[in-house]
mmCIF file with all atom_site columns, C-alpha atoms in Angstrom:
data_model
loop_
_atom_site.group_PDB
_atom_site.id
_atom_site.type_symbol
_atom_site.label_atom_id
_atom_site.label_alt_id
_atom_site.label_comp_id
_atom_site.label_asym_id
_atom_site.label_entity_id
_atom_site.label_seq_id
_atom_site.pdbx_PDB_ins_code
_atom_site.Cartn_x
_atom_site.Cartn_y
_atom_site.Cartn_z
_atom_site.occupancy
_atom_site.B_iso_or_equiv
_atom_site.pdbx_formal_charge
_atom_site.auth_seq_id
_atom_site.auth_comp_id
_atom_site.auth_asym_id
_atom_site.auth_atom_id
_atom_site.pdbx_PDB_model_num
ATOM 1  C CA . MET A 1 1  ? -0.015  -0.023 0.011  1.00 57.00 ? 1  MET A CA 1
ATOM 2  C CA . PRO A 1 2  ? 1.601   3.289  -1.032 1.00 78.00 ? 2  PRO A CA 1
ATOM 3  C CA . ARG A 1 3  ? 2.179   5.807  1.686  1.00 80.00 ? 3  ARG A CA 1
ATOM 4  C CA . ALA A 1 4  ? 0.099   8.485  0.010  1.00 87.00 ? 4  ALA A CA 1
ATOM 5  C CA . ILE A 1 5  ? -2.938  6.193  -0.129 1.00 90.00 ? 5  ILE A CA 1
ATOM 6  C CA . LEU A 1 6  ? -2.426  5.273  3.594  1.00 88.00 ? 6  LEU A CA 1
ATOM 7  C CA . PHE A 1 7  ? -1.996  8.926  4.620  1.00 89.00 ? 7  PHE A CA 1
ATOM 8  C CA . SER A 1 8  ? -5.178  9.867  2.655  1.00 93.00 ? 8  SER A CA 1
ATOM 9  C CA . ALA A 1 9  ? -7.176  7.053  4.255  1.00 94.00 ? 9  ALA A CA 1
ATOM 10 C CA . VAL A 1 10 ? -6.016  8.126  7.809  1.00 92.00 ? 10 VAL A CA 1
ATOM 11 C CA . ALA A 1 11 ? -7.047  11.791 6.933  1.00 94.00 ? 11 ALA A CA 1
ATOM 12 C CA . VAL A 1 12 ? -10.379 10.838 5.472  1.00 95.00 ? 12 VAL A CA 1
ATOM 13 C CA . SER A 1 13 ? -11.232 8.446  8.313  1.00 94.00 ? 13 SER A CA 1
ATOM 14 C CA . SER A 1 14 ? -10.292 11.167 10.849 1.00 92.00 ? 14 SER A CA 1
ATOM 15 C CA . LEU A 1 15 ? -12.574 13.721 9.104  1.00 94.00 ? 15 LEU A CA 1
ATOM 16 C CA . VAL A 1 16 ? -15.325 11.143 8.993  1.00 93.00 ? 16 VAL A CA 1
ATOM 17 C CA . PHE A 1 17 ? -14.953 10.662 12.806 1.00 91.00 ? 17 PHE A CA 1
ATOM 18 C CA . ILE A 1 18 ? -15.218 14.375 13.364 1.00 92.00 ? 18 ILE A CA 1
ATOM 19 C CA . LEU A 1 19 ? -18.374 14.560 11.266 1.00 93.00 ? 19 LEU A CA 1
ATOM 20 C CA . VAL A 1 20 ? -19.859 11.543 13.008 1.00 91.00 ? 20 VAL A CA 1
ATOM 21 C CA . GLN A 1 21 ? -19.049 12.981 16.366 1.00 88.00 ? 21 GLN A CA 1
ATOM 22 C CA . GLN A 1 22 ? -20.895 16.188 15.564 1.00 90.00 ? 22 GLN A CA 1
ATOM 23 C CA . ARG A 1 23 ? -23.975 14.620 13.906 1.00 88.00 ? 23 ARG A CA 1
ATOM 24 C CA . GLY A 1 24 ? -23.971 10.832 14.436 1.00 75.00 ? 24 GLY A CA 1
ATOM 25 C CA . SER A 1 25 ? -25.164 8.494  17.134 1.00 83.00 ? 25 SER A CA 1
ATOM 26 C CA . ARG A 1 26 ? -23.079 7.152  19.910 1.00 84.00 ? 26 ARG A CA 1
ATOM 27 C CA . ALA A 1 27 ? -22.861 3.717  18.254 1.00 87.00 ? 27 ALA A CA 1
ATOM 28 C CA . ALA A 1 28 ? -21.624 5.331  15.053 1.00 87.00 ? 28 ALA A CA 1
ATOM 29 C CA . GLN A 1 29 ? -18.965 7.186  17.033 1.00 85.00 ? 29 GLN A CA 1
ATOM 30 C CA . LEU A 1 30 ? -17.778 3.927  18.655 1.00 87.00 ? 30 LEU A CA 1
ATOM 31 C CA . ALA A 1 31 ? -17.620 2.275  15.220 1.00 89.00 ? 31 ALA A CA 1
ATOM 32 C CA . VAL A 1 32 ? -15.647 5.004  13.573 1.00 91.00 ? 32 VAL A CA 1
ATOM 33 C CA . LYS A 1 33 ? -13.281 6.169  16.286 1.00 89.00 ? 33 LYS A CA 1
ATOM 34 C CA . PRO A 1 34 ? -10.697 3.354  16.128 1.00 92.00 ? 34 PRO A CA 1
ATOM 35 C CA . ILE A 1 35 ? -10.353 3.351  12.366 1.00 93.00 ? 35 ILE A CA 1
ATOM 36 C CA . PRO A 1 36 ? -7.566  6.029  11.988 1.00 92.00 ? 36 PRO A CA 1
ATOM 37 C CA . MET A 1 37 ? -5.441  4.271  14.676 1.00 92.00 ? 37 MET A CA 1
ATOM 38 C CA . LEU A 1 38 ? -5.911  0.910  13.119 1.00 93.00 ? 38 LEU A CA 1
ATOM 39 C CA . LEU A 1 39 ? -4.881  2.360  9.712  1.00 93.00 ? 39 LEU A CA 1
ATOM 40 C CA . LEU A 1 40 ? -1.782  3.833  11.273 1.00 91.00 ? 40 LEU A CA 1
ATOM 41 C CA . LEU A 1 41 ? -0.923  0.482  12.875 1.00 91.00 ? 41 LEU A CA 1
ATOM 42 C CA . ALA A 1 42 ? -1.478  -1.328 9.525  1.00 89.00 ? 42 ALA A CA 1
ATOM 43 C CA . GLY A 1 43 ? 0.709   1.267  7.883  1.00 87.00 ? 43 GLY A CA 1
ATOM 44 C CA . LEU A 1 44 ? 3.509   0.625  10.302 1.00 85.00 ? 44 LEU A CA 1
ATOM 45 C CA . PHE A 1 45 ? 3.802   -2.925 9.060  1.00 82.00 ? 45 PHE A CA 1
ATOM 46 C CA . LEU A 1 46 ? 2.868   -2.374 5.437  1.00 82.00 ? 46 LEU A CA 1
ATOM 47 C CA . CYS A 1 47 ? 4.874   0.786  4.667  1.00 76.00 ? 47 CYS A CA 1
ATOM 48 C CA . GLY A 1 48 ? 7.514   1.001  7.270  1.00 67.00 ? 48 GLY A CA 1
ATOM 49 C CA . GLU A 1 49 ? 11.097  0.171  6.528  1.00 72.00 ? 49 GLU A CA 1
ATOM 50 C CA . ALA A 1 50 ? 12.565  0.024  10.044 1.00 67.00 ? 50 ALA A CA 1
ATOM 51 C CA . SER A 1 51 ? 16.234  -0.807 10.236 1.00 71.00 ? 51 SER A CA 1
ATOM 52 C CA . ASP A 1 52 ? 15.588  -1.767 13.914 1.00 79.00 ? 52 ASP A CA 1
ATOM 53 C CA . PRO A 1 53 ? 12.782  -4.296 14.324 1.00 80.00 ? 53 PRO A CA 1
ATOM 54 C CA . GLY A 1 54 ? 12.725  -3.552 18.001 1.00 84.00 ? 54 GLY A CA 1
ATOM 55 C CA . ALA A 1 55 ? 11.758  0.055  17.209 1.00 84.00 ? 55 ALA A CA 1
ATOM 56 C CA . ARG A 1 56 ? 8.879   -1.187 15.151 1.00 86.00 ? 56 ARG A CA 1
ATOM 57 C CA . VAL A 1 57 ? 7.632   -3.360 17.957 1.00 88.00 ? 57 VAL A CA 1
ATOM 58 C CA . LEU A 1 58 ? 7.815   -0.485 20.370 1.00 91.00 ? 58 LEU A CA 1
ATOM 59 C CA . LEU A 1 59 ? 5.997   1.818  18.028 1.00 89.00 ? 59 LEU A CA 1
ATOM 60 C CA . ALA A 1 60 ? 3.294   -0.816 17.499 1.00 91.00 ? 60 ALA A CA 1
ATOM 61 C CA . LEU A 1 61 ? 2.822   -1.200 21.209 1.00 94.00 ? 61 LEU A CA 1
ATOM 62 C CA . GLY A 1 62 ? 2.485   2.529  21.599 1.00 93.00 ? 62 GLY A CA 1
ATOM 63 C CA . LEU A 1 63 ? -0.164  2.615  18.829 1.00 93.00 ? 63 LEU A CA 1
ATOM 64 C CA . VAL A 1 64 ? -1.988  -0.254 20.456 1.00 94.00 ? 64 VAL A CA 1
ATOM 65 C CA . ALA A 1 65 ? -1.964  1.523  23.779 1.00 94.00 ? 65 ALA A CA 1
ATOM 66 C CA . SER A 1 66 ? -3.275  4.742  22.157 1.00 92.00 ? 66 SER A CA 1
ATOM 67 C CA . LEU A 1 67 ? -6.000  2.731  20.489 1.00 91.00 ? 67 LEU A CA 1
ATOM 68 C CA . ALA A 1 68 ? -6.960  1.252  23.859 1.00 92.00 ? 68 ALA A CA 1
ATOM 69 C CA . GLY A 1 69 ? -7.061  4.813  25.374 1.00 91.00 ? 69 GLY A CA 1
ATOM 70 C CA . ASP A 1 70 ? -9.283  5.993  22.522 1.00 87.00 ? 70 ASP A CA 1
ATOM 71 C CA . VAL A 1 71 ? -11.759 3.116  23.011 1.00 88.00 ? 71 VAL A CA 1
ATOM 72 C CA . CYS A 1 72 ? -11.758 3.552  26.797 1.00 86.00 ? 72 CYS A CA 1
ATOM 73 C CA . LEU A 1 73 ? -12.650 7.228  26.441 1.00 85.00 ? 73 LEU A CA 1
ATOM 74 C CA . ALA A 1 74 ? -15.293 6.593  23.794 1.00 82.00 ? 74 ALA A CA 1
ATOM 75 C CA . LEU A 1 75 ? -17.074 3.855  25.791 1.00 83.00 ? 75 LEU A CA 1
ATOM 76 C CA . PRO A 1 76 ? -20.010 4.967  28.022 1.00 81.00 ? 76 PRO A CA 1
ATOM 77 C CA . GLY A 1 77 ? -19.417 5.037  31.698 1.00 83.00 ? 77 GLY A CA 1
ATOM 78 C CA . ASP A 1 78 ? -16.527 6.227  33.817 1.00 85.00 ? 78 ASP A CA 1
ATOM 79 C CA . ARG A 1 79 ? -13.422 4.896  32.097 1.00 86.00 ? 79 ARG A CA 1
ATOM 80 C CA . PHE A 1 80 ? -11.385 8.054  32.103 1.00 84.00 ? 80 PHE A CA 1
ATOM 81 C CA . LEU A 1 81 ? -8.606  6.660  34.374 1.00 87.00 ? 81 LEU A CA 1
ATOM 82 C CA . ALA A 1 82 ? -8.370  3.503  32.288 1.00 87.00 ? 82 ALA A CA 1
ATOM 83 C CA . GLY A 1 83 ? -8.077  5.673  29.140 1.00 85.00 ? 83 GLY A CA 1
ATOM 84 C CA . LEU A 1 84 ? -5.577  7.907  30.769 1.00 86.00 ? 84 LEU A CA 1
ATOM 85 C CA . ALA A 1 85 ? -3.433  4.942  31.858 1.00 90.00 ? 85 ALA A CA 1
ATOM 86 C CA . SER A 1 86 ? -3.601  3.522  28.445 1.00 90.00 ? 86 SER A CA 1
ATOM 87 C CA . PHE A 1 87 ? -2.168  6.764  26.914 1.00 85.00 ? 87 PHE A CA 1
#
């Protein structure tokens, strides 16, 4: 997957989330919120040429933790501390 396509997909999915957040239902927000982070994670493995595989693993773990934080903050209920700890 070329980097330009991946970057465009991340940008479009982020804009879609913003629009859904302003106009959509809570379920739609939950469905759309993790997409940009998942695309970044996919791009790390599809487009990245890391000379150090350990750096790629650490970056992947950071993206997964950020994804978990996003999901915790998007879910209903008091999950702020769990989201904060994930970030």
